[in-house]
Amino acid sequence: MIVSSNISTISADWLKHSQRDLFSAIAKIRLTLEQKIALAKGEILEDSVTSNPQSPQFDSHLQRLCENFSLSEFERDVLLLCAGMEFDPNWGLLCGEVVNDSKQSYPTFSLAMSLLDHADWSALSPAANLRRWHLVEIGAGNALTSSPLRINERILHYLMGDQHLDERLLKLLEPVIANSVQIESHQQIMKQAIATWLKASEVDGAEILPVLQLCGEDVASKIAIATDVCLDLGLNLYKIPASLLPHDLSNLQLIAQLCDREYTLNDMALLLDCDRDEAPNQNQDMAIGYLIEILQCPMIISSQTRRRQHQRTIITFDVQSPSINEQQTLWEESLRDLDSDTKDSLNGYIHELVSYFNLSPTHIYNASLKAKSSHQLQSNHTFHQTLWNACRAQSRPRLDELAQSVETTATWEDLILPSKEKFVLRDIAAHVRQRLTVYEKWGFAGRSRRGLGISALFAGTSGTGKTMAAEVLGNELQLDVYRIDLSSVIDKYIGETEKNLKRIFDAAEGGGVILLFDEADALFGKRTEVKDSHDRHANVGVSYLLQRMEAYRGLAVLTTNLKNSLDQAFLRRLRFVIQFPFPDAEQRTEIWRRAFPEKTPTQDLDYLKLGKLSVAGGNIRNIALNSAFIAADHNEAVQMKHILQAAKIEYIKLEKPMMDAEIKGWV
C-alpha cells in the first residue's frame, strides 16, 4: 500500500486535457444512446455522427477514478451515463426515448443493462464499487432497476478537477493548519511516525495503516506533529472532534466510507480529536472504537490518555511538553527579529517567563507574535509588560469556560491583616517567583518530583480577606486569578468530580494562573469511613485534587470557613496554611478608612466609631457601598446616618442583632 497515490502538480493544461477526456467519454455514451434510438426507428446515422470520438490516451481524473476504485468497463459507463445528465440538457429526452417512455427521462440500472456493453448485474449490489463508494445515488422509485440514478456531487466535481469535501463531511471535519514542529523531541516523534507508516505501506497485502496515537496534555504540539507527518507524506489532514461522532452504526459507517473515499480522491488523513472529549459516555466510547476498527484511511488519534483496541494496531507516542531549556530556545528563536535595543533589554527576562509560564511551542509562537504586533500599537507599555500580558492571555479562552475570572487590583495596603499572616503571604509570593531557580537551577527537583506544587489553605470566617489575599498575590505577581466553587465541581456520579477537576488544571497548566478553590469544606470534610462506593468516591476526589495541586506549576489556593472540619492528613499535604482572624476594632477602623474611593463625597465620618461595628471586612465593604447608594439617592454626601441605615440592612442579611454599643453616638 502506498501512503499517497494522488500526489502530482495539476497544471491548467493538464486540467483542460482531463476535462476533454471526460467530455469525450460522455460523447461516446451519447452516441450509444443515439444509435439505440436510430436502430429502433430503422434509421442509419450519418458518418460524421457515427464516427467514434477519440479514446483518451493520457492520464485524467476519469482514468484515476476508474483505477483507484477498480471500476469495470460497465461500471465506468454507468457513471458516465449519470454524468451526462449534468452537462447535456437533452440527455433526459434521449434516455426516455430509448425506453420509449417520456416520463422516464433519467438514467436507470435497467437502461444501463439494456444499453451498455459488458452489462453486469452484480454492479447493482450495495457491496459493489458504485454503491459502496457512493459514486452514484439511487433515487426513490417503485423498483430498484427503474429508480433514477444520479452521479454523486462530490464525484462530479472531482471529475471536473474541483476538490472539496462531501457536504456530509463538511459538518464534521475541518482542515488542520498548524505551525511546524520546532523542538527536537517532537521532531523525533514525527520521524518515527513517518517511518512507521512508510514501513507498514511496504508490507505485501497491507490494506490499512496502523493508527498513530499521540498522547499528552500539550494539544498544540500534538496537532503540529500530526500536521507535519501528513505534510511529509503528501496527505491532507482533517480533524473531527470525537464528540461529533454519531452513535448509531449506520451513520458511523457512512462517515467512515466517505472518509475512505476522500482518501482515495484527495489523499485525506483523519485526526480524531479526543482531547475535548474528557468525559465520553459509553455510547460515544463505543463509537470511537467502532470508527477506529472500520476506517481504512490514514488515522491519527490525539488524546490525553492511551486507548487500546482489540483488533486494529495502534502505535502510541507520548508527547511531552517542552523542557525548560527547550522553552527558552523557542522564546529566543521567536523573538530573534526584534531590534537590537529591545533584544538587549530582554537579557535574563526569558528565564523569568519560563519560570511562570509552561507554554507549548505554538503558544510561545502566538504570544511572541501578539506581543510584537501589540507593542507597535501601544508605546505606553514596555515590551516586557506586553510580552508578559501576551503569555497570560494564552490560557484564558479555555479557563473562561470553566472558572470565574477575579480582578486583581487589590494591593498589600488594601489588605488589613496582622503582620504574621502578611509575612506568610509574602513568602508564598517568593515561592512562586523563585520556583525555577530553586527547583531547576539549585537542583531540588532532582531529588524528588513530588510536592513541587505551591499550595495553600486560607481559613477564616466569611469576609475576613481570603479572596482579597488571592487578588493581592495576583496583582503582586502579575498573574491571572480564577475562582472555582468546589461545591459546583463535585458530582454525585463516580469519577465525574475528578474529570471536572482535570479540565480545570489542564486548562490552567500553561498560563501561570492562580487557582482559587472556594468552599473547600464541600470536598475536604473529615475523612469518612469507607462504608460504600460513594464514601470511597468522595475520598478519591479529595486525593485527586491534592495530587494535582502538588504537581501544579502555578499557585493553587483552597479557602474554607471551617478549618477544624478538615482532616489533618489532608492539611499536612498543603505547603502553607493561613488562618485569617476576625478583625479587631483597630483593624476594622483601618478597613473603614479605605472603604470609600477618593472621589466619593463624605461628611463628618468618625472612623473610630465605625470601627466598633463588629463585622468582617467583606461586610464593611458591603455597608460602605450600600451607604453610597443611599446618599446618592438623597443627593447628599455619605454621612454616618447613611452608613447606619446600610449597616442595619447588612445585619438583617446576617441575621445578627445590632448592639447599642456598636452604634453609640453615630447620629
XYZ file of C-alpha atoms in Angstrom:
667
model
C 0.000 0.000 0.000
C 1.362 3.401 -0.962
C 0.577 6.117 1.582
C -0.182 8.786 -1.016
C -1.284 7.881 -4.514
C -2.538 11.156 -5.994
C 0.450 13.439 -5.482
C 1.007 15.488 -8.619
C 1.044 19.065 -9.691
C -2.070 19.757 -11.726
C -1.412 22.405 -14.333
C -4.043 24.308 -16.257
C -3.137 22.378 -19.410
C -3.440 19.029 -17.619
C -6.844 20.006 -16.244
C -8.016 21.059 -19.707
C -6.953 17.708 -21.171
C -8.609 15.872 -18.257
C -11.924 17.624 -18.870
C -11.622 16.954 -22.601
C -11.163 13.263 -21.784
C -14.328 13.333 -19.651
C -16.443 15.021 -22.322
C -15.083 12.676 -24.980
C -16.106 9.664 -22.869
C -19.565 11.161 -22.267
C -19.896 11.788 -26.015
C -19.356 8.075 -26.638
C -22.233 7.255 -24.264
C -24.429 9.809 -26.054
C -23.521 8.179 -29.345
C -24.608 4.824 -27.937
C -27.952 6.350 -26.898
C -28.467 7.865 -30.346
C -27.561 4.606 -32.078
C -30.065 2.726 -29.912
C -32.793 5.217 -30.848
C -31.881 5.123 -34.537
C -31.865 1.330 -34.545
C -35.372 1.256 -33.057
C -36.524 3.580 -35.847
C -34.727 1.629 -38.539
C -32.545 4.637 -39.323
C -28.839 4.882 -40.055
C -26.812 7.771 -38.580
C -24.637 9.877 -40.828
C -20.946 9.027 -40.875
C -19.993 12.335 -39.191
C -22.118 11.357 -36.241
C -21.281 7.686 -36.066
C -17.550 8.278 -36.094
C -16.262 7.318 -32.680
C -14.894 10.134 -30.521
C -11.207 9.754 -29.860
C -10.358 7.423 -26.956
C -8.248 9.039 -24.233
C -4.534 8.335 -24.408
C -3.335 10.153 -21.264
C -3.803 10.422 -17.508
C -7.009 12.155 -16.384
C -9.332 12.430 -13.391
C -11.652 9.916 -15.038
C -8.880 7.387 -15.504
C -7.654 7.908 -11.929
C -11.154 7.424 -10.588
C -11.627 4.173 -12.504
C -8.222 2.867 -11.460
C -8.399 3.862 -7.783
C -11.904 2.460 -7.276
C -11.301 -0.592 -9.515
C -14.270 0.166 -11.766
C -15.139 -2.288 -14.509
C -15.864 -1.029 -18.013
C -19.585 -1.383 -17.350
C -19.371 0.494 -14.010
C -17.394 3.244 -15.703
C -20.044 3.644 -18.390
C -22.865 3.684 -15.797
C -21.050 6.561 -14.101
C -20.702 8.393 -17.424
C -24.378 7.745 -18.212
C -25.233 9.585 -14.982
C -22.658 12.336 -15.594
C -24.198 13.131 -18.969
C -27.369 14.348 -17.225
C -25.340 17.157 -15.612
C -23.879 18.517 -18.857
C -26.377 17.844 -21.653
C -29.868 19.428 -21.390
C -31.237 16.886 -23.890
C -29.832 13.843 -22.083
C -33.070 13.057 -20.261
C -35.033 13.145 -23.514
C -32.614 10.634 -25.029
C -32.994 8.319 -22.004
C -36.782 8.457 -22.255
C -36.728 7.835 -25.996
C -34.522 4.747 -25.621
C -37.037 3.084 -23.258
C -39.996 4.552 -25.173
C -41.269 6.320 -22.042
C -41.056 10.114 -21.931
C -41.709 10.063 -18.171
C -38.525 8.053 -17.538
C -36.247 10.892 -18.620
C -33.299 9.860 -16.464
C -30.683 7.100 -16.244
C -31.608 3.831 -14.513
C -29.921 0.472 -13.983
C -32.480 -1.052 -16.335
C -31.457 1.416 -19.051
C -27.766 0.737 -18.384
C -28.252 -3.042 -18.586
C -30.014 -2.787 -21.958
C -27.795 -0.060 -23.427
C -24.195 -0.676 -22.392
C -21.725 -3.378 -23.317
C -20.455 -5.872 -20.716
C -23.613 -5.440 -18.610
C -23.148 -6.924 -15.151
C -25.981 -7.406 -12.657
C -23.540 -7.541 -9.715
C -22.707 -3.860 -10.281
C -26.124 -3.154 -8.738
C -25.071 -4.682 -5.408
C -24.604 -2.398 -2.351
C -21.187 -4.012 -1.889
C -20.112 -3.267 -5.467
C -17.950 -0.254 -6.159
C -20.564 2.178 -7.463
C -22.722 1.997 -4.345
C -20.105 1.035 -1.776
C -18.101 4.181 -2.521
C -21.201 6.338 -3.077
C -20.190 7.169 -6.644
C -23.813 7.091 -7.765
C -27.009 7.627 -5.792
C -30.335 5.842 -6.231
C -33.468 7.972 -6.083
C -36.951 6.996 -4.974
C -38.859 4.549 -7.166
C -41.125 1.512 -7.174
C -38.382 -0.848 -8.310
C -34.637 -0.747 -7.822
C -33.809 -1.143 -11.513
C -36.214 1.604 -12.611
C -35.302 4.111 -9.882
C -33.445 7.247 -11.007
C -29.644 7.136 -10.918
C -27.569 10.232 -10.220
C -23.848 10.836 -10.031
C -22.714 11.897 -6.554
C -21.979 15.622 -6.417
C -18.509 15.149 -4.893
C -17.591 12.737 -7.705
C -18.893 15.112 -10.375
C -16.755 17.952 -9.015
C -13.749 15.641 -8.797
C -14.083 14.699 -12.462
C -14.086 18.404 -13.319
C -10.955 18.982 -11.211
C -12.625 20.723 -8.265
C -11.538 19.343 -4.876
C -13.808 19.867 -1.884
C -15.355 17.734 0.826
C -18.680 15.974 0.565
C -21.311 18.176 2.204
C -21.993 15.423 4.750
C -18.374 15.655 5.899
C -18.285 19.451 5.881
C -20.471 19.453 9.005
C -17.978 17.270 10.877
C -14.478 17.865 9.540
C -12.217 20.875 9.374
C -8.811 21.163 7.694
C -5.903 21.247 10.121
C -3.467 24.131 9.841
C -0.701 24.287 12.444
C 2.800 25.602 12.966
C 5.634 23.220 12.201
C 7.240 21.088 14.904
C 10.001 23.180 16.448
C 11.700 21.152 19.189
C 13.981 18.151 18.855
C 11.955 15.726 20.993
C 8.830 16.352 18.914
C 10.765 16.103 15.651
C 11.945 12.652 16.714
C 8.338 11.564 17.282
C 7.403 12.940 13.867
C 10.219 10.986 12.171
C 9.269 7.780 13.997
C 5.616 8.195 12.993
C 6.531 8.725 9.332
C 8.803 5.676 9.398
C 6.006 3.607 10.971
C 3.572 4.383 8.165
C 6.144 4.003 5.395
C 7.257 0.616 6.707
C 3.654 -0.574 7.045
C 2.835 0.577 3.496
C 5.638 -1.578 2.077
C 4.258 -4.818 3.535
C 2.703 -7.050 0.872
C -1.037 -7.366 1.291
C -1.269 -4.492 3.784
C -4.618 -2.797 3.187
C -4.713 -0.302 6.040
C -2.064 1.522 8.039
C -1.747 1.265 11.817
C -3.345 4.071 13.790
C -0.933 6.640 15.230
C -1.901 7.743 18.747
C -0.408 10.946 20.171
C -0.867 11.105 23.948
C -0.214 14.002 26.299
C -1.620 17.285 27.542
C 0.168 19.530 25.016
C -2.620 19.617 22.431
C -0.997 22.219 20.173
C 2.214 20.202 19.856
C 0.295 17.018 19.045
C -1.553 18.786 16.246
C 1.739 20.197 14.924
C 3.273 16.700 14.881
C 0.237 15.235 13.090
C 0.284 18.047 10.536
C 3.973 17.619 9.744
C 3.644 13.829 9.432
C 0.883 14.225 6.849
C 2.628 17.088 5.064
C 5.755 14.978 4.628
C 3.713 12.096 3.176
C 1.576 14.283 0.909
C -1.614 13.755 2.914
C -4.297 16.365 3.579
C -5.158 16.294 7.284
C -8.699 16.885 8.528
C -9.830 16.891 12.152
C -13.057 15.520 13.607
C -13.968 16.041 17.284
C -14.883 12.723 18.895
C -17.899 14.433 20.461
C -19.455 14.882 16.991
C -19.407 11.191 16.107
C -22.916 9.732 15.718
C -23.769 6.820 17.992
C -25.782 4.749 15.503
C -23.634 2.374 13.478
C -25.230 3.091 10.090
C -24.336 6.793 10.162
C -20.933 5.984 11.610
C -20.297 3.547 8.780
C -21.347 6.182 6.248
C -18.816 8.642 7.704
C -16.085 6.010 7.504
C -16.948 5.215 3.867
C -16.938 8.892 2.898
C -13.594 9.432 4.644
C -12.108 6.398 2.923
C -13.449 7.693 -0.400
C -11.886 11.093 0.321
C -8.544 9.423 0.979
C -8.766 7.795 -2.440
C -9.841 11.018 -4.155
C -7.647 13.540 -2.384
C -5.208 11.751 -0.044
C -7.116 12.631 3.109
C -5.905 11.615 6.572
C -8.148 11.868 9.632
C -7.234 13.310 13.024
C -9.660 12.048 15.686
C -9.665 14.738 18.368
C -10.350 13.138 21.756
C -8.731 15.985 23.723
C -12.013 17.881 24.053
C -13.753 14.650 24.962
C -12.710 14.346 28.623
C -15.883 12.594 29.731
C -17.202 10.286 26.985
C -20.294 8.233 27.729
C -20.499 4.557 26.894
C -22.180 5.107 23.522
C -19.597 7.647 22.460
C -16.757 5.417 23.596
C -18.197 2.586 21.503
C -18.498 4.939 18.508
C -14.822 5.865 18.802
C -13.817 2.207 18.981
C -16.012 1.223 16.037
C -14.664 4.023 13.833
C -11.078 3.018 14.609
C -11.810 -0.560 13.555
C -13.618 0.133 10.259
C -11.814 3.220 8.948
C -9.256 2.453 6.238
C -7.816 5.891 5.550
C -4.691 7.013 7.478
C -5.768 7.898 11.013
C -4.182 9.763 13.929
C -5.702 9.980 17.411
C -4.980 12.920 19.700
C -5.812 12.036 23.293
C -4.620 12.682 26.809
C -4.895 9.026 27.784
C -3.949 5.853 25.917
C -6.584 3.929 24.046
C -6.304 0.225 23.230
C -8.156 -1.747 20.560
C -8.785 -5.469 20.251
C -8.125 -5.756 16.516
C -6.526 -2.765 14.823
C -2.911 -1.957 15.556
C -2.364 1.322 17.414
C 1.144 2.768 17.736
C 1.319 5.199 20.671
C 3.707 8.129 21.062
C 3.867 10.111 24.313
C 4.186 13.818 23.517
C 5.793 15.643 26.422
C 5.613 19.391 26.968
C 8.831 21.237 26.064
C 11.513 21.197 28.746
C 12.682 24.418 30.390
C 15.693 24.594 28.077
C 13.551 23.889 25.006
C 11.137 26.651 26.006
C 13.999 29.124 26.392
C 15.295 28.184 22.947
C 11.827 28.609 21.436
C 11.469 32.047 23.009
C 14.847 33.148 21.695
C 14.020 31.932 18.184
C 10.574 33.540 18.130
C 11.994 36.906 19.263
C 15.152 36.920 17.146
C 13.760 39.516 14.708
C 13.457 42.219 17.402
C 15.591 45.315 17.099
C 18.892 45.174 18.980
C 17.856 47.570 21.779
C 14.684 45.637 22.596
C 16.557 42.350 22.370
C 19.247 43.622 24.766
C 16.573 44.759 27.219
C 15.298 41.166 27.403
C 18.572 39.903 28.855
C 17.545 37.472 31.616
C 13.839 38.106 31.070
C 13.269 34.855 29.135
C 14.334 32.987 32.278
C 11.575 34.793 34.173
C 8.973 33.922 31.533
C 9.675 30.190 31.690
C 9.626 30.398 35.498
C 5.963 31.384 35.419
C 4.580 30.058 32.134
C 4.718 26.485 30.820
C 3.697 27.141 27.216
C 3.642 24.859 24.196
C 5.681 25.779 21.091
C 2.530 27.041 19.372
C 1.550 29.189 22.350
C 5.075 30.612 22.579
C 4.931 31.497 18.900
C 1.457 33.049 19.254
C 2.419 35.006 22.378
C 5.568 36.428 20.783
C 3.679 37.346 17.605
C 0.916 39.053 19.588
C 3.436 40.900 21.764
C 5.370 42.235 18.781
C 2.249 43.442 16.983
C 0.717 44.937 20.154
C 3.947 46.718 21.093
C 3.951 48.577 17.795
C 0.465 49.919 18.566
C 0.886 50.570 22.316
C 4.006 52.561 23.059
C 2.800 53.267 26.621
C 3.812 49.748 27.720
C 7.308 48.326 27.866
C 7.919 45.311 25.656
C 8.477 43.262 28.830
C 4.954 44.053 30.028
C 3.409 43.499 26.597
C 5.114 40.113 26.293
C 4.041 39.155 29.814
C 0.411 40.033 29.103
C 0.520 38.021 25.869
C 1.653 34.977 27.864
C -1.144 35.442 30.394
C -3.693 35.528 27.584
C -2.818 32.043 26.297
C -4.791 30.149 28.969
C -7.764 32.481 29.238
C -10.011 31.122 26.449
C -10.236 27.627 27.989
C -10.381 28.795 31.606
C -13.108 31.340 30.954
C -15.419 28.404 30.177
C -14.597 26.599 33.434
C -13.983 29.185 36.137
C -14.682 32.779 37.148
C -12.005 35.373 36.471
C -11.166 37.542 39.507
C -9.974 41.145 39.165
C -6.532 41.675 40.647
C -6.432 45.380 41.517
C -6.033 44.972 45.314
C -2.639 45.851 46.835
C -0.836 45.000 50.070
C -2.080 48.295 51.523
C -5.685 47.268 50.895
C -5.215 44.037 52.838
C -5.704 44.641 56.579
C -4.168 41.636 58.345
C -1.844 41.022 61.311
C 1.838 41.146 60.360
C 2.467 37.395 60.726
C -0.274 36.488 58.238
C 1.045 39.084 55.782
C 4.531 37.659 56.241
C 3.338 34.209 55.157
C 1.547 35.692 52.140
C 4.743 37.437 51.047
C 6.561 34.131 51.480
C 4.043 32.478 49.141
C 4.796 35.161 46.536
C 8.528 34.461 46.920
C 7.970 30.736 46.325
C 6.112 31.456 43.086
C 8.773 33.910 41.893
C 11.736 31.662 42.676
C 10.233 28.325 41.680
C 12.504 27.764 38.684
C 15.654 28.898 40.484
C 15.201 26.612 43.490
C 13.766 23.564 41.732
C 15.741 23.549 38.492
C 18.898 25.638 38.920
C 19.579 24.666 42.523
C 18.592 21.053 41.943
C 15.771 20.469 44.441
C 13.588 18.964 41.708
C 16.265 16.357 41.050
C 15.818 14.846 44.490
C 12.086 14.272 44.122
C 9.350 15.394 41.728
C 6.725 15.023 44.455
C 5.291 18.016 46.219
C 6.765 20.635 43.883
C 3.462 22.461 43.510
C 2.815 25.551 45.613
C -0.408 25.008 47.548
C -2.058 26.959 50.340
C -5.131 26.943 52.554
C -6.773 30.237 53.513
C -9.054 29.629 56.502
C -11.348 32.086 58.236
C -14.920 33.236 58.528
C -16.628 34.893 55.591
C -15.386 38.387 54.790
C -12.012 38.156 56.564
C -9.963 38.758 53.393
C -9.278 35.320 51.919
C -10.318 36.227 48.377
C -8.672 39.646 48.615
C -5.409 37.959 49.633
C -5.526 35.939 46.406
C -6.206 39.157 44.479
C -3.184 40.803 46.124
C -0.970 37.861 45.170
C -2.256 38.017 41.594
C -1.529 41.750 41.434
C 1.900 41.340 43.046
C 2.905 38.519 40.688
C 1.056 39.931 37.643
C -0.841 36.669 37.194
C -4.494 35.911 36.484
C -6.667 34.617 39.325
C -9.551 32.243 38.629
C -12.112 31.286 41.253
C -13.640 27.796 41.297
C -16.569 26.971 43.560
C -15.737 23.429 44.681
C -19.348 22.767 45.604
C -20.247 23.140 41.908
C -17.377 20.898 40.778
C -18.397 17.943 42.944
C -20.529 15.466 41.036
C -22.628 12.684 42.508
C -21.578 10.345 39.705
C -18.449 8.361 40.410
C -15.433 9.674 38.537
C -17.064 12.894 37.336
C -15.540 15.072 40.091
C -12.029 14.079 39.014
C -12.880 14.778 35.361
C -14.189 18.235 36.258
C -11.010 18.989 38.220
C -8.835 17.630 35.419
C -10.408 20.006 32.912
C -9.621 22.958 35.169
C -5.996 22.050 35.897
C -5.271 21.112 32.282
C -6.626 24.451 31.079
C -4.593 26.396 33.666
C -1.327 24.455 33.418
C 0.469 26.640 30.905
C -0.594 30.117 31.965
C 0.851 30.511 35.455
C -2.687 31.046 36.729
C -3.534 31.310 40.433
C -6.383 28.867 41.084
C -8.643 29.798 43.982
C -10.827 26.881 45.102
C -13.638 28.243 47.261
C -15.780 26.243 49.672
C -13.191 23.524 50.327
C -15.462 22.256 53.122
C -17.661 20.746 50.403
C -14.911 18.291 49.498
C -12.421 18.352 52.367
C -14.547 17.352 55.344
C -13.305 14.837 57.903
C -12.167 11.738 56.076
C -15.144 9.432 56.066
C -15.082 5.786 56.981
C -15.449 3.878 53.735
C -18.775 2.089 54.012
C -19.769 2.086 50.353
C -18.585 3.139 46.907
C -19.775 6.727 47.395
C -17.616 7.189 50.501
C -14.661 5.826 48.571
C -15.584 8.137 45.682
C -15.508 11.201 47.977
C -12.049 10.354 49.300
C -10.759 9.698 45.773
C -11.928 13.178 44.722
C -10.006 14.757 47.599
C -6.883 12.752 46.828
C -7.055 13.678 43.149
C -7.360 17.399 43.917
C -4.391 17.297 46.302
C -2.383 15.296 43.775
C -2.991 17.880 41.053
C -2.258 20.754 43.442
C 1.068 19.155 44.374
C 2.025 18.834 40.699
C 0.625 22.179 39.511
C 3.264 24.616 38.257
C 1.356 27.653 39.450
C -0.212 28.524 42.797
C -3.337 26.667 43.963
C -5.268 28.029 46.963
C -8.092 26.445 48.943
C -10.422 28.542 51.081
C -12.582 27.358 53.954
C -14.715 28.867 56.689
C -14.227 25.824 58.915
C -10.589 24.816 59.208
C -11.314 22.480 62.120
C -13.584 20.392 59.912
C -10.696 19.461 57.621
C -8.810 16.202 58.032
C -5.292 16.745 59.421
C -3.865 14.244 56.934
C -5.035 16.481 54.103
C -3.696 19.624 55.767
C -0.218 18.099 56.016
C -0.056 17.863 52.225
C -0.511 21.636 51.841
C 2.610 23.803 51.934
C 1.011 26.875 53.529
C -1.914 27.235 55.934
C -3.033 30.742 56.930
C -5.748 31.486 59.468
C -7.463 34.782 58.647
C -8.615 36.181 62.006
C -11.753 38.189 62.582
C -10.562 41.841 62.546
C -10.313 43.665 65.867
C -11.568 47.236 66.379
C -8.275 48.798 65.277
C -8.174 46.735 62.084
C -11.832 47.462 61.363
C -11.094 51.181 61.691
C -8.340 50.852 59.078
C -10.680 48.955 56.773
C -13.249 51.744 57.100
C -10.605 54.359 56.217
C -10.035 52.519 52.920
C -13.680 51.695 52.232
C -14.568 54.844 50.248
C -12.771 55.830 46.999
C -11.184 59.285 46.873
C -13.906 60.592 44.546
C -16.692 59.666 46.975
C -18.025 62.765 48.797
C -18.097 62.154 52.576
C -19.098 64.336 55.512
C -18.210 64.058 59.221
C -17.340 60.356 59.207
C -15.984 59.089 62.557
C -13.838 56.073 61.686
C -13.147 55.192 65.334
C -16.870 54.879 65.966
C -17.346 52.954 62.731
C -14.632 50.537 63.879
C -16.815 49.482 66.808
C -19.221 47.825 64.385
C -18.409 44.135 64.873
C -18.386 42.862 61.287
C -15.728 41.436 58.965
C -14.020 43.345 56.171
C -16.278 41.937 53.483
C -19.341 43.174 55.349
C -17.725 46.591 55.841
C -17.273 46.908 52.083
C -20.922 45.920 51.525
C -22.119 48.526 54.035
C -19.900 51.239 52.511
C -21.202 50.533 49.013
C -24.844 50.458 50.097
C -24.448 53.700 52.069
C -23.071 55.379 48.944
C -26.201 54.402 47.005
C -28.430 55.682 49.818
C -26.570 59.015 49.960
C -26.565 59.411 46.177
C -30.313 58.778 46.083
C -30.768 61.690 48.529
C -28.279 63.854 46.609
C -26.065 64.081 49.702
C -22.505 63.249 50.699
C -22.047 59.976 52.592
C -22.702 60.584 56.285
C -22.957 58.489 59.430
C -26.749 58.317 59.077
C -26.438 56.701 55.650
C -23.917 54.196 56.972
C -26.227 53.396 59.892
C -29.095 52.651 57.518
C -26.856 50.444 55.366
C -25.488 48.677 58.461
C -28.981 47.775 59.650
C -29.704 46.232 56.235
C -26.462 44.207 56.386
C -27.263 42.953 59.901
C -30.681 41.800 58.721
C -28.934 39.817 55.980
C -26.542 38.326 58.551
C -29.474 37.556 60.883
C -27.445 39.217 63.612
C -28.709 41.613 66.312
C -27.129 45.074 66.346
C -25.901 46.084 69.813
C -26.447 49.658 71.016
C -22.769 49.888 71.978
C -21.763 49.324 68.348
C -23.618 52.398 67.052
C -23.486 54.639 70.118
C -23.010 58.293 69.151
C -23.272 57.725 65.412
C -26.123 60.142 64.819
